[in-house]
Short mmCIF file of N, CA, C and O and ligand atoms in Angstrom, two decimals:
data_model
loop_
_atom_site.label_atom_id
_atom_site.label_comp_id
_atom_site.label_asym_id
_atom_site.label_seq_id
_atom_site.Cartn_x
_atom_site.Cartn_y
_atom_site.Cartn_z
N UNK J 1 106.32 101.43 57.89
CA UNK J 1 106.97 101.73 59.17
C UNK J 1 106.72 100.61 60.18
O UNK J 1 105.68 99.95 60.22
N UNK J 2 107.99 100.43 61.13
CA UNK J 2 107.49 99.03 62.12
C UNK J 2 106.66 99.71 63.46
O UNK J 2 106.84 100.63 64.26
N UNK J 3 105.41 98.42 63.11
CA UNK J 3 105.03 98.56 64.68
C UNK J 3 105.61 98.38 65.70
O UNK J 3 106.58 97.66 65.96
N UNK J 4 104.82 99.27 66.49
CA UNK J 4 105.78 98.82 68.22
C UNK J 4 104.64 98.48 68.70
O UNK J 4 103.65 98.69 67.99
N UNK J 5 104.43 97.79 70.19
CA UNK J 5 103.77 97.56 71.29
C UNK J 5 103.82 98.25 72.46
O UNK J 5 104.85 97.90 73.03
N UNK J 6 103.37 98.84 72.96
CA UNK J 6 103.61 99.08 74.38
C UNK J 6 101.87 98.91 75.80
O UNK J 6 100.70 99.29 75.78
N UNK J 7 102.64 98.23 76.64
CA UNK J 7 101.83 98.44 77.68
C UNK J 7 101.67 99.72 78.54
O UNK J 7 102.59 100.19 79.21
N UNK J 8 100.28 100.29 78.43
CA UNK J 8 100.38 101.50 79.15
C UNK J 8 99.18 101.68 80.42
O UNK J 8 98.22 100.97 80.12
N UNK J 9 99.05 102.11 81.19
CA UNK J 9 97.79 102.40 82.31
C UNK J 9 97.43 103.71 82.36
O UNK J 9 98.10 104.74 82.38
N UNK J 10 96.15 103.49 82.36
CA UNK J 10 95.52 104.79 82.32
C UNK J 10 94.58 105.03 83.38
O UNK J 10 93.64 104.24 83.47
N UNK J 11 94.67 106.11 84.33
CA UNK J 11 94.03 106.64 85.39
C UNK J 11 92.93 107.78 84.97
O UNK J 11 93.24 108.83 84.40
N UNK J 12 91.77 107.46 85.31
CA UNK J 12 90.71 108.38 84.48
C UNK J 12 90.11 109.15 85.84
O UNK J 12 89.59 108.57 86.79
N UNK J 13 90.28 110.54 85.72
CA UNK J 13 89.36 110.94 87.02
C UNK J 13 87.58 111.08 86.43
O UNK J 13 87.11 111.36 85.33
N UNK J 14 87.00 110.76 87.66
CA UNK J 14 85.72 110.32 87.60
C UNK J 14 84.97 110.85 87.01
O UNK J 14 83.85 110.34 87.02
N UNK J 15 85.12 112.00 86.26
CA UNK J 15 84.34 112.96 85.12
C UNK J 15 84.67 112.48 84.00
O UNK J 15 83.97 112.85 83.06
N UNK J 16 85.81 111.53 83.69
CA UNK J 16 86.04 111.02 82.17
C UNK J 16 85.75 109.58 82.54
O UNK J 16 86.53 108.76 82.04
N UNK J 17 84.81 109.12 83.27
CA UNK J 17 84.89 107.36 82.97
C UNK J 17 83.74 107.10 82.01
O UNK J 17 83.27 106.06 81.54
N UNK J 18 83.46 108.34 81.89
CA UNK J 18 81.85 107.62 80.89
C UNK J 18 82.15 108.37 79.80
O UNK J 18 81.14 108.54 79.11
N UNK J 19 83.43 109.04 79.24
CA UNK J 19 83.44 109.41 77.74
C UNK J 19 84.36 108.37 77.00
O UNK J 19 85.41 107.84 77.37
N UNK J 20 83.72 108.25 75.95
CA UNK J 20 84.53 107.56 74.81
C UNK J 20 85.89 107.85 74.43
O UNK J 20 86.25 107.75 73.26
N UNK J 21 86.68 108.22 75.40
CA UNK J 21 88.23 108.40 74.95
C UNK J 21 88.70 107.58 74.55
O UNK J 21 89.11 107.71 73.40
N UNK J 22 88.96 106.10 75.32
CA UNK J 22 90.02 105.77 74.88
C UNK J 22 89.76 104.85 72.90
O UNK J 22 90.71 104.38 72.28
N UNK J 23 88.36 104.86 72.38
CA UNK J 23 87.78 104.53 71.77
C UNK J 23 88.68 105.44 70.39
O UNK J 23 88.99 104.85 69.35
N UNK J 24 88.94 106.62 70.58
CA UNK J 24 89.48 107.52 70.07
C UNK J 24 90.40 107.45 69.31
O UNK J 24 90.48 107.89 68.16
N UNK J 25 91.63 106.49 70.33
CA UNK J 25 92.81 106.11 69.63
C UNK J 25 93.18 105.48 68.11
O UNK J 25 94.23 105.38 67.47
N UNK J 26 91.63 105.06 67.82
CA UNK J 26 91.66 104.50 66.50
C UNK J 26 92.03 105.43 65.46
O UNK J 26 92.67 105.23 64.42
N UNK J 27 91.35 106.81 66.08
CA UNK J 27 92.23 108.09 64.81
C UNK J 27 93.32 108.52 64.75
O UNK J 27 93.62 109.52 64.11
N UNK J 28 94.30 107.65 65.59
CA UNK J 28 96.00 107.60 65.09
C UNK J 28 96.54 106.75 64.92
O UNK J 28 97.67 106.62 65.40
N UNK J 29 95.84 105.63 64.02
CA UNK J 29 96.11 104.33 63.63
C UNK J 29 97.12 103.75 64.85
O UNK J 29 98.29 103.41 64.94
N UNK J 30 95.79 103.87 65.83
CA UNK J 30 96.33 102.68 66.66
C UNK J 30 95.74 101.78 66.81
O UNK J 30 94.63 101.86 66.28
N UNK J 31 96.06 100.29 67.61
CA UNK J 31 95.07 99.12 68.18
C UNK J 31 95.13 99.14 69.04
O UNK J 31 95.98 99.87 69.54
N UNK J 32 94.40 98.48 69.73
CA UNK J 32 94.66 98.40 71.86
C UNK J 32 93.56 97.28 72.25
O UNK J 32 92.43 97.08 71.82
N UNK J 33 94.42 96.55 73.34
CA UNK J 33 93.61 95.39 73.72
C UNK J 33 93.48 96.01 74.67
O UNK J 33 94.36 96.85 74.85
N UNK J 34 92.47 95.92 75.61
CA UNK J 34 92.36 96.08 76.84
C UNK J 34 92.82 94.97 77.82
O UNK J 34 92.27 93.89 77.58
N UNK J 35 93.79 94.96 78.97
CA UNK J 35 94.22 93.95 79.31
C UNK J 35 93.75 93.82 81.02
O UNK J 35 94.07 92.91 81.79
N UNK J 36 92.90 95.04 81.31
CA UNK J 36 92.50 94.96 82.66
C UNK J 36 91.88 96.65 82.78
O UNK J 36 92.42 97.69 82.42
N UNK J 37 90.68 96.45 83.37
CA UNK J 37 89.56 97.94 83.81
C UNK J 37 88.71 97.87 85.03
O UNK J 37 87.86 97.00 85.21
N UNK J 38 88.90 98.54 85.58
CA UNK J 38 88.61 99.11 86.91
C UNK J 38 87.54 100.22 86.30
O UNK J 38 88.25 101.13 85.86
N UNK J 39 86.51 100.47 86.15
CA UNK J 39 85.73 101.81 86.16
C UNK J 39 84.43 101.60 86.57
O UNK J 39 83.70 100.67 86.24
N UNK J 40 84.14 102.69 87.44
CA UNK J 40 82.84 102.90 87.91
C UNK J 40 82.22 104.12 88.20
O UNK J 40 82.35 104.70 89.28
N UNK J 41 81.39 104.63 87.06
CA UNK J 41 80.64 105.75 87.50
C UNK J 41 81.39 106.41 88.65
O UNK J 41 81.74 105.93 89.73
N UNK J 42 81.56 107.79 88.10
CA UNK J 42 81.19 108.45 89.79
C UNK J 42 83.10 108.27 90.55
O UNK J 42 83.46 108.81 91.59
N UNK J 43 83.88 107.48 89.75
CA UNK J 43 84.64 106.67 90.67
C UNK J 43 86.24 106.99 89.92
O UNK J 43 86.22 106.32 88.89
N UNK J 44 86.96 107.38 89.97
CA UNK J 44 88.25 107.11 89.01
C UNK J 44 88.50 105.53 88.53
O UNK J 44 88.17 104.48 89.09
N UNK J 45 89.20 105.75 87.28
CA UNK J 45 88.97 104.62 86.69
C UNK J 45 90.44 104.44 85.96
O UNK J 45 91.19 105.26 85.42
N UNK J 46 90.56 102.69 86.20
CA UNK J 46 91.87 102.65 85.89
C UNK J 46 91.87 101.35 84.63
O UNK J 46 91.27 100.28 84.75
N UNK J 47 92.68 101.76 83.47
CA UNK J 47 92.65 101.16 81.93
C UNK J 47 93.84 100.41 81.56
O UNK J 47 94.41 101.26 80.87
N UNK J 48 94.66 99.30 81.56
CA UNK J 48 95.70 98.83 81.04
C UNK J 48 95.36 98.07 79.79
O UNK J 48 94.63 97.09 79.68
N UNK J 49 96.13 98.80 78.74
CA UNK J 49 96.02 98.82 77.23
C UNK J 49 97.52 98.22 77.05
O UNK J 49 98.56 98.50 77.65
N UNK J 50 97.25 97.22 75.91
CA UNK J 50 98.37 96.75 74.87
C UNK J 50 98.01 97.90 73.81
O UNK J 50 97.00 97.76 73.12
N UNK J 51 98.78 98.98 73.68
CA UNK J 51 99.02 99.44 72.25
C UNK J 51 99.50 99.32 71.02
O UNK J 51 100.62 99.72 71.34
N UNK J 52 99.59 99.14 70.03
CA UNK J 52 100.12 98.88 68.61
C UNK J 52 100.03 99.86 67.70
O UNK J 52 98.95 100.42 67.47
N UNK J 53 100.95 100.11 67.20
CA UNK J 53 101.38 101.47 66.34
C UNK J 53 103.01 101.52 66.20
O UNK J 53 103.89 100.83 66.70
N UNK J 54 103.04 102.88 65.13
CA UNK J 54 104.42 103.05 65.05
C UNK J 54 104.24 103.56 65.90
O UNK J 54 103.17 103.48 66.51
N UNK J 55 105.89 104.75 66.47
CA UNK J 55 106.21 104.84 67.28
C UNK J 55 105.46 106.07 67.24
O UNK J 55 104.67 106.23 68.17
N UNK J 56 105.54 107.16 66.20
CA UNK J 56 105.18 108.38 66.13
C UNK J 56 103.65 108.24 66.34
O UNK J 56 103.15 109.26 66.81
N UNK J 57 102.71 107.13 66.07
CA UNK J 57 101.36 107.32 66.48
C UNK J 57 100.84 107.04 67.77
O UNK J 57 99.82 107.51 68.28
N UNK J 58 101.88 105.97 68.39
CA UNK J 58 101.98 105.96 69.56
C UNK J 58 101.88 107.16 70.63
O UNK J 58 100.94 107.29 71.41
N UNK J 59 102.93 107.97 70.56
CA UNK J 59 102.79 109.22 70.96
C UNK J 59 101.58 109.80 70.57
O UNK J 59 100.66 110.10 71.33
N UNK J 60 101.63 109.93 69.39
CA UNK J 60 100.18 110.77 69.37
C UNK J 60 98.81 110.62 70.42
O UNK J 60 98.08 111.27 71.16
N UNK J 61 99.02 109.44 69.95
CA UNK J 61 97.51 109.04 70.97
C UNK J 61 97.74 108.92 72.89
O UNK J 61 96.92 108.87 73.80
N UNK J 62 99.24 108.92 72.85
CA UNK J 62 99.34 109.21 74.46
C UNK J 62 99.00 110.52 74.78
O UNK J 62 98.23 110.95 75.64
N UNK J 63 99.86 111.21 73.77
CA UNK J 63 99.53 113.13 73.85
C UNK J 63 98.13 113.42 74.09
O UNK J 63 97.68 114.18 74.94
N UNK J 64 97.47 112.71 73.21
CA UNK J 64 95.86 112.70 73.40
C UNK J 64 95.07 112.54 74.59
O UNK J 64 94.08 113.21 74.88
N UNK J 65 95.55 111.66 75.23
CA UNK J 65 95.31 110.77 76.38
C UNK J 65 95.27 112.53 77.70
O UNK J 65 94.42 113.15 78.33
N UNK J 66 96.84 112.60 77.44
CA UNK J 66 97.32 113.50 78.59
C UNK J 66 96.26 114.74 78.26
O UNK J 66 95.54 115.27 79.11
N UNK J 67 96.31 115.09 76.85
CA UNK J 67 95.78 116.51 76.94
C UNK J 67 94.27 116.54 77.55
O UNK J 67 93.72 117.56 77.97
N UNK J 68 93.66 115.10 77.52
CA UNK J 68 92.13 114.96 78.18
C UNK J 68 92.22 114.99 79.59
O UNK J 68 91.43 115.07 80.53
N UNK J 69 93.18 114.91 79.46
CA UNK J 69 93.30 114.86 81.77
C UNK J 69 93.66 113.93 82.15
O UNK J 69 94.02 113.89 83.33
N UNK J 70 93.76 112.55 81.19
CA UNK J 70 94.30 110.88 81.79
C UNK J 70 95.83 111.02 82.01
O UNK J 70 96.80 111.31 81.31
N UNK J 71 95.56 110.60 83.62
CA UNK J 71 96.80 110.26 83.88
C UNK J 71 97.77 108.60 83.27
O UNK J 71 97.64 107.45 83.69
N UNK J 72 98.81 109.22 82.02
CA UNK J 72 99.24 108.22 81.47
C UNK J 72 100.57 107.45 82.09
O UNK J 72 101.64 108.05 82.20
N UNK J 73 100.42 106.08 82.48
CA UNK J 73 101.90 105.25 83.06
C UNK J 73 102.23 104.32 81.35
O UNK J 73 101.34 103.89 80.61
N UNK J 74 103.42 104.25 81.15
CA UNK J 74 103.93 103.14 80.42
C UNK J 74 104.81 102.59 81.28
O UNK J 74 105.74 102.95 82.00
N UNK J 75 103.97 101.12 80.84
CA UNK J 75 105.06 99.92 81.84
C UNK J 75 106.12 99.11 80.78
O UNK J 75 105.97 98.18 79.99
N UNK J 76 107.37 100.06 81.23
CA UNK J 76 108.56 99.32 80.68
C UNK J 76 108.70 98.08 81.40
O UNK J 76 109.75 97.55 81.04
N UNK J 77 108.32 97.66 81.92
CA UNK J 77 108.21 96.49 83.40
C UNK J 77 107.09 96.59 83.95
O UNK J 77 106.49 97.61 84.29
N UNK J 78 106.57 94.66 84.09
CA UNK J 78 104.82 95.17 84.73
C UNK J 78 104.91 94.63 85.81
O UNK J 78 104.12 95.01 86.67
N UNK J 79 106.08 93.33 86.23
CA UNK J 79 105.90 92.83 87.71
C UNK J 79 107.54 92.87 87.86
O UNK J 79 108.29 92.30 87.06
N UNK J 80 108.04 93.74 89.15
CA UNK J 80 109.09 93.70 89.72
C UNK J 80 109.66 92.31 90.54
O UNK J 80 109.24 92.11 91.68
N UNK J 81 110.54 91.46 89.99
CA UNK J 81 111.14 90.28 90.53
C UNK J 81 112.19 90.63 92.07
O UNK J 81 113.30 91.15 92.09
N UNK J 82 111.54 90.25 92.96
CA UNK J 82 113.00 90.14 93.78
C UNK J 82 113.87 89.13 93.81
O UNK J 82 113.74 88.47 94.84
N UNK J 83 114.68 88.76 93.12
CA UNK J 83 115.58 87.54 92.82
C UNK J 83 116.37 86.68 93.74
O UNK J 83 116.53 85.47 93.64
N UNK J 84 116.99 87.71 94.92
CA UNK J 84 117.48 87.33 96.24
C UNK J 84 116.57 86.45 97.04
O UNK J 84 116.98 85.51 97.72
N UNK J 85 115.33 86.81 96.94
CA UNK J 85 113.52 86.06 97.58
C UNK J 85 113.43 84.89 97.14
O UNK J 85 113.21 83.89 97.83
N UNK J 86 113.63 84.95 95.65
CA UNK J 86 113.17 83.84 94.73
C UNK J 86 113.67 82.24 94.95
O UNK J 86 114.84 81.87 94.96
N UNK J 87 112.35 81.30 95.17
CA UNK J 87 113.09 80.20 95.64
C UNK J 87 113.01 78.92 93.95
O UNK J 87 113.28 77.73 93.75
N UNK J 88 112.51 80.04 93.14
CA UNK J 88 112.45 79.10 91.62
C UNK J 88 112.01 77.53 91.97
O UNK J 88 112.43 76.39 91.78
N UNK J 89 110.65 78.37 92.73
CA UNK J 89 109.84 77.09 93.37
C UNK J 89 108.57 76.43 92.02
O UNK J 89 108.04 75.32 91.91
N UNK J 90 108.50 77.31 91.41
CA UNK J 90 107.85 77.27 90.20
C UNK J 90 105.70 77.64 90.27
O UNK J 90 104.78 77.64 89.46
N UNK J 91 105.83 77.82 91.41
CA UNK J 91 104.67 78.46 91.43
C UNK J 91 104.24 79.56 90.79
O UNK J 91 103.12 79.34 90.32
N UNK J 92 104.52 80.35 90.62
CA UNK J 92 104.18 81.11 89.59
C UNK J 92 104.19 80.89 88.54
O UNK J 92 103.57 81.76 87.93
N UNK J 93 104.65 80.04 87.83
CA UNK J 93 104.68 79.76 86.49
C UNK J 93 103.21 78.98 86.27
O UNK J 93 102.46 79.21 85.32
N UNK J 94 102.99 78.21 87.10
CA UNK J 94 101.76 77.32 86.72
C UNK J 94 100.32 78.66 87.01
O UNK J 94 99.16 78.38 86.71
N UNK J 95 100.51 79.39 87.33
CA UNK J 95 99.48 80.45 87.44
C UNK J 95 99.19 81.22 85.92
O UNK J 95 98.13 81.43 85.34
N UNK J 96 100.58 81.56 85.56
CA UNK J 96 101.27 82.81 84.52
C UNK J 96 100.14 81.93 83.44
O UNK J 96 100.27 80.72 83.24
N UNK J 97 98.90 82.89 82.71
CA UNK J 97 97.85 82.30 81.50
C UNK J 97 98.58 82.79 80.29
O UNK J 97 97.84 83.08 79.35
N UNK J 98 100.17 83.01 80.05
CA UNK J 98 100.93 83.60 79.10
C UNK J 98 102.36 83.09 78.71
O UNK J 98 102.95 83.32 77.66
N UNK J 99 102.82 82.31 79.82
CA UNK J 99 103.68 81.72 78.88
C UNK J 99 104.88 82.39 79.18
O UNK J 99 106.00 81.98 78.86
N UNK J 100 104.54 83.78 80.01
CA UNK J 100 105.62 84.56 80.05
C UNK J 100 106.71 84.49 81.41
O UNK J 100 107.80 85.03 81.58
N UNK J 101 105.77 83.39 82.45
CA UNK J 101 106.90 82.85 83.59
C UNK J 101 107.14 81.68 83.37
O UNK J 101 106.19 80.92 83.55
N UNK J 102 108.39 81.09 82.92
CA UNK J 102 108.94 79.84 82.76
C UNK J 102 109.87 79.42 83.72
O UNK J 102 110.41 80.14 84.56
N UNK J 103 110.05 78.09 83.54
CA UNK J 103 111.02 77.55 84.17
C UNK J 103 112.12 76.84 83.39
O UNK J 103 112.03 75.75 82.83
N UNK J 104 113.33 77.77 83.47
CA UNK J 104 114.59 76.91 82.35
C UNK J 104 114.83 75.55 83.15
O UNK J 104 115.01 75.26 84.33
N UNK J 105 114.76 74.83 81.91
CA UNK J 105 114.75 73.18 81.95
C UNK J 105 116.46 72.69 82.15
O UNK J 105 116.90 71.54 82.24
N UNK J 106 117.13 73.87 82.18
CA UNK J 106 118.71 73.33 82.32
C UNK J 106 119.17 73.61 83.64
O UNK J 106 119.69 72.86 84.46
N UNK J 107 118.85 74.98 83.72
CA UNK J 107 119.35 75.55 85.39
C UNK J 107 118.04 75.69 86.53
O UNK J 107 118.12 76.26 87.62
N UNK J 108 116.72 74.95 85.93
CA UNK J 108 115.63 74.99 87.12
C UNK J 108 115.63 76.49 87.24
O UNK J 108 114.52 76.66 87.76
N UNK J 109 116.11 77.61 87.11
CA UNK J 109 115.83 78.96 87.60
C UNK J 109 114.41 79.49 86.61
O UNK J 109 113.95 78.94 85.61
N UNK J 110 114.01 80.58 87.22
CA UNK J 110 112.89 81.03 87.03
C UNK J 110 113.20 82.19 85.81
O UNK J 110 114.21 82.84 86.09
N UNK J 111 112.69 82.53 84.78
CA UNK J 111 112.62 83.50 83.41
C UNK J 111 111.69 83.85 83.20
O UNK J 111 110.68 83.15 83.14
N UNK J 112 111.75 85.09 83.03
CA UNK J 112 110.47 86.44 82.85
C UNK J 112 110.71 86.40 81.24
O UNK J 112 111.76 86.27 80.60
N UNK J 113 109.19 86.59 80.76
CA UNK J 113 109.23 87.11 79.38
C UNK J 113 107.97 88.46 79.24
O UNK J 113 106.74 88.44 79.21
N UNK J 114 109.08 89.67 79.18
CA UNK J 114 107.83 91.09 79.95
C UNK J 114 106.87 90.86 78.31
O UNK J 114 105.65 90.73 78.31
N UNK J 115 107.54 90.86 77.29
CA UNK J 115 106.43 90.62 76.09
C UNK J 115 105.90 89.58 76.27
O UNK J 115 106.25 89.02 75.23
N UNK J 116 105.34 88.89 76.75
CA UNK J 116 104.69 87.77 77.11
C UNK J 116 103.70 88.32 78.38
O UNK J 116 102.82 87.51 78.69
N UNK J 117 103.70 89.15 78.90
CA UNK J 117 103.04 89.22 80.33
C UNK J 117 101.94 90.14 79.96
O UNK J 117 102.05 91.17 79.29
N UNK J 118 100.74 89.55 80.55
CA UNK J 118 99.42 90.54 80.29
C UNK J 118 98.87 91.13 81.64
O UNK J 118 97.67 91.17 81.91
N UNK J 119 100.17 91.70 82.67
CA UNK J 119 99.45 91.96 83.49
C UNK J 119 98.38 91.37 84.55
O UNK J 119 97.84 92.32 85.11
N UNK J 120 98.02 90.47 84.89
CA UNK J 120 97.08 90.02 85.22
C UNK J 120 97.11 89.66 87.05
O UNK J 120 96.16 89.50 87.82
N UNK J 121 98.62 89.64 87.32
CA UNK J 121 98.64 89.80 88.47
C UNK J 121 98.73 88.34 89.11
O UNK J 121 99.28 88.30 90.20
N UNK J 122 98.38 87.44 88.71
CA UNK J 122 98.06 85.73 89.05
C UNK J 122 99.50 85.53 89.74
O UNK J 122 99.54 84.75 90.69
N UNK J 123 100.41 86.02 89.44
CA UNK J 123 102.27 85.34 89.60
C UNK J 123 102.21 86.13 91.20
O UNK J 123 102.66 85.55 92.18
N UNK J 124 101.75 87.20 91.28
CA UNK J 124 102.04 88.38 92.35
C UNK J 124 101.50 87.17 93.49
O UNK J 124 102.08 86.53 94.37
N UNK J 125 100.05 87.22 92.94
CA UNK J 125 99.44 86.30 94.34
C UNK J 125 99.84 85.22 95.13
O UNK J 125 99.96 85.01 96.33
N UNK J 126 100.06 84.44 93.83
CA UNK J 126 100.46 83.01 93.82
C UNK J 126 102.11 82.99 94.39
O UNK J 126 102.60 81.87 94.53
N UNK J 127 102.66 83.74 94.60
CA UNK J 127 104.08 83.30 95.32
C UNK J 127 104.57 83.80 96.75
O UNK J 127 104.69 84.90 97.30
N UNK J 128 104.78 82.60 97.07
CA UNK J 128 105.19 82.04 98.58
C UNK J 128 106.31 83.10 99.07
O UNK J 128 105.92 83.45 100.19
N UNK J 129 107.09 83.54 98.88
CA UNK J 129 108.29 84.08 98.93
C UNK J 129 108.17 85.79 98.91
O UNK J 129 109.09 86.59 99.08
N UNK J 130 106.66 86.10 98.62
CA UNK J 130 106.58 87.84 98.13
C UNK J 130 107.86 88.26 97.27
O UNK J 130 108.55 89.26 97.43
N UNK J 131 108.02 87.09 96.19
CA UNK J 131 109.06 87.78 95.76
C UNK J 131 108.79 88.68 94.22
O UNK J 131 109.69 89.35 93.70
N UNK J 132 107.53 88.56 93.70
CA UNK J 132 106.84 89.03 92.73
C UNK J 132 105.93 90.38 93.46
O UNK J 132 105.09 90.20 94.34
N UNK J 133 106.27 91.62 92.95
CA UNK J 133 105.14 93.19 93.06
C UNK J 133 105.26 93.45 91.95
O UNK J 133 106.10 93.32 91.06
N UNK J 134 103.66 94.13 92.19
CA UNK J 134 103.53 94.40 90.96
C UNK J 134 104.30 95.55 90.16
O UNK J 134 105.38 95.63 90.74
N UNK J 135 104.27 96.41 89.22
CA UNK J 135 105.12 97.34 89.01
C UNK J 135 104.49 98.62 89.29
O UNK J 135 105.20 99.62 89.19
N UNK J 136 103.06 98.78 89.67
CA UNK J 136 102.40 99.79 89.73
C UNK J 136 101.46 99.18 90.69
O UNK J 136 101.09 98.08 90.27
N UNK J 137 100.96 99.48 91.78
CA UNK J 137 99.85 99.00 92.99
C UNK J 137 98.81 99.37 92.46
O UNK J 137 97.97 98.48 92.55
N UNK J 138 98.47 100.18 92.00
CA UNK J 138 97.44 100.38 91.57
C UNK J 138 96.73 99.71 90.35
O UNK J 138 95.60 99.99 89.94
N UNK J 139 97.78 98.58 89.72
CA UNK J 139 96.98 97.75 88.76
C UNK J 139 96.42 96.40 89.28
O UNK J 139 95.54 95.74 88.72
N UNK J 140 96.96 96.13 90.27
CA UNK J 140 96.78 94.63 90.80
C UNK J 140 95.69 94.45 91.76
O UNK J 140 95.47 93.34 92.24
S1 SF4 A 1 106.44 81.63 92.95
FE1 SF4 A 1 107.88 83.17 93.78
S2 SF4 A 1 109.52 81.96 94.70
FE2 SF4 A 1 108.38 80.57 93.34
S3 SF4 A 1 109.49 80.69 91.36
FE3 SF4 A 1 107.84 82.22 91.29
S4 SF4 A 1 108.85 84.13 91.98
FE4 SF4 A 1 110.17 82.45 92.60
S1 SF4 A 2 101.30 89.33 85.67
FE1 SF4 A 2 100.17 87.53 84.81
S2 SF4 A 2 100.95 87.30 82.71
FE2 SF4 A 2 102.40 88.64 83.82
S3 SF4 A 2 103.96 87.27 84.58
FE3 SF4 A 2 102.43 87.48 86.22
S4 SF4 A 2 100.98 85.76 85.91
FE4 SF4 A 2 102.19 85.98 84.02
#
């Protein structure tokens, strides 16, 4: 069966930051990078995972997620472009540690690659124009 990927965030209220959940996912043949964590004792805690799986284990382990109390986001989109803003000044690209903000070499305009993007927020900061948010405030 083909793998899929998906980027997802996970909001942990402060009674689950110290259990081994998301460790879990391995019993529905999934993988997961961690691509950014926020947790502190005592504190809600926030998890952005690269997932890998089929699709049906995918679910599974989100179902999992929800039925523990984690509040689950999937980011079909992780940084919202305002394009009208955009001065395809190329600053963001020299930030982007992925490869995933380029600059086309024919029309100088600016190209998103969302499978390429790890979240990390560097493009958000780094541009002059506020024309990069993130897709969720609460990851950046
Ligand atoms: S830094 Fe902002 S204005 Fe410059 S290319 Fe990137 S998105 Fe466009
Ligand atoms: S969030 Fe990070 S990886 Fe994604 S486009 Fe921005 S700089 Fe690149």
């Amino acid at each position: 069966m083909e793998e899929t990927h998906e980027k997802v965030g996970l909001e942990f209220p402060p009674e689950k930051t110290d259990k081994p959940i998301v460790t879990n996912l391995v019993k529905f043949n999934l993988t997961f990078n961690i691509l950014k964590a926020y947790v502190s004792p005592g504190k809600t805690g926030y998890i952005i995972l690269e997932l890998a799986g089929t699709d049906a284990n995918i679910k599974k382990g989100l179902d999992y997620l929800e039925n523990e109390g984690i509040i689950v986001k999937i980011y079909t989109d992780s940084v919202i472009r305002y394009e009208e803003k955009c001065m395809h000044c190329g600053a963001c690209t020299s930030v982007c540690p992925s490869g995933a903000l380029t600059m086309n070499r024919d029309t100088w305009e600016l190209e998103f690659n969302m499978d390429k993007c790890l979240l990390c927020g560097h493009c958000v900061r780094a541009c002059p124009a506020r024309a990069i948010k993130s897709f969720d405030d609460t990851i950046f």
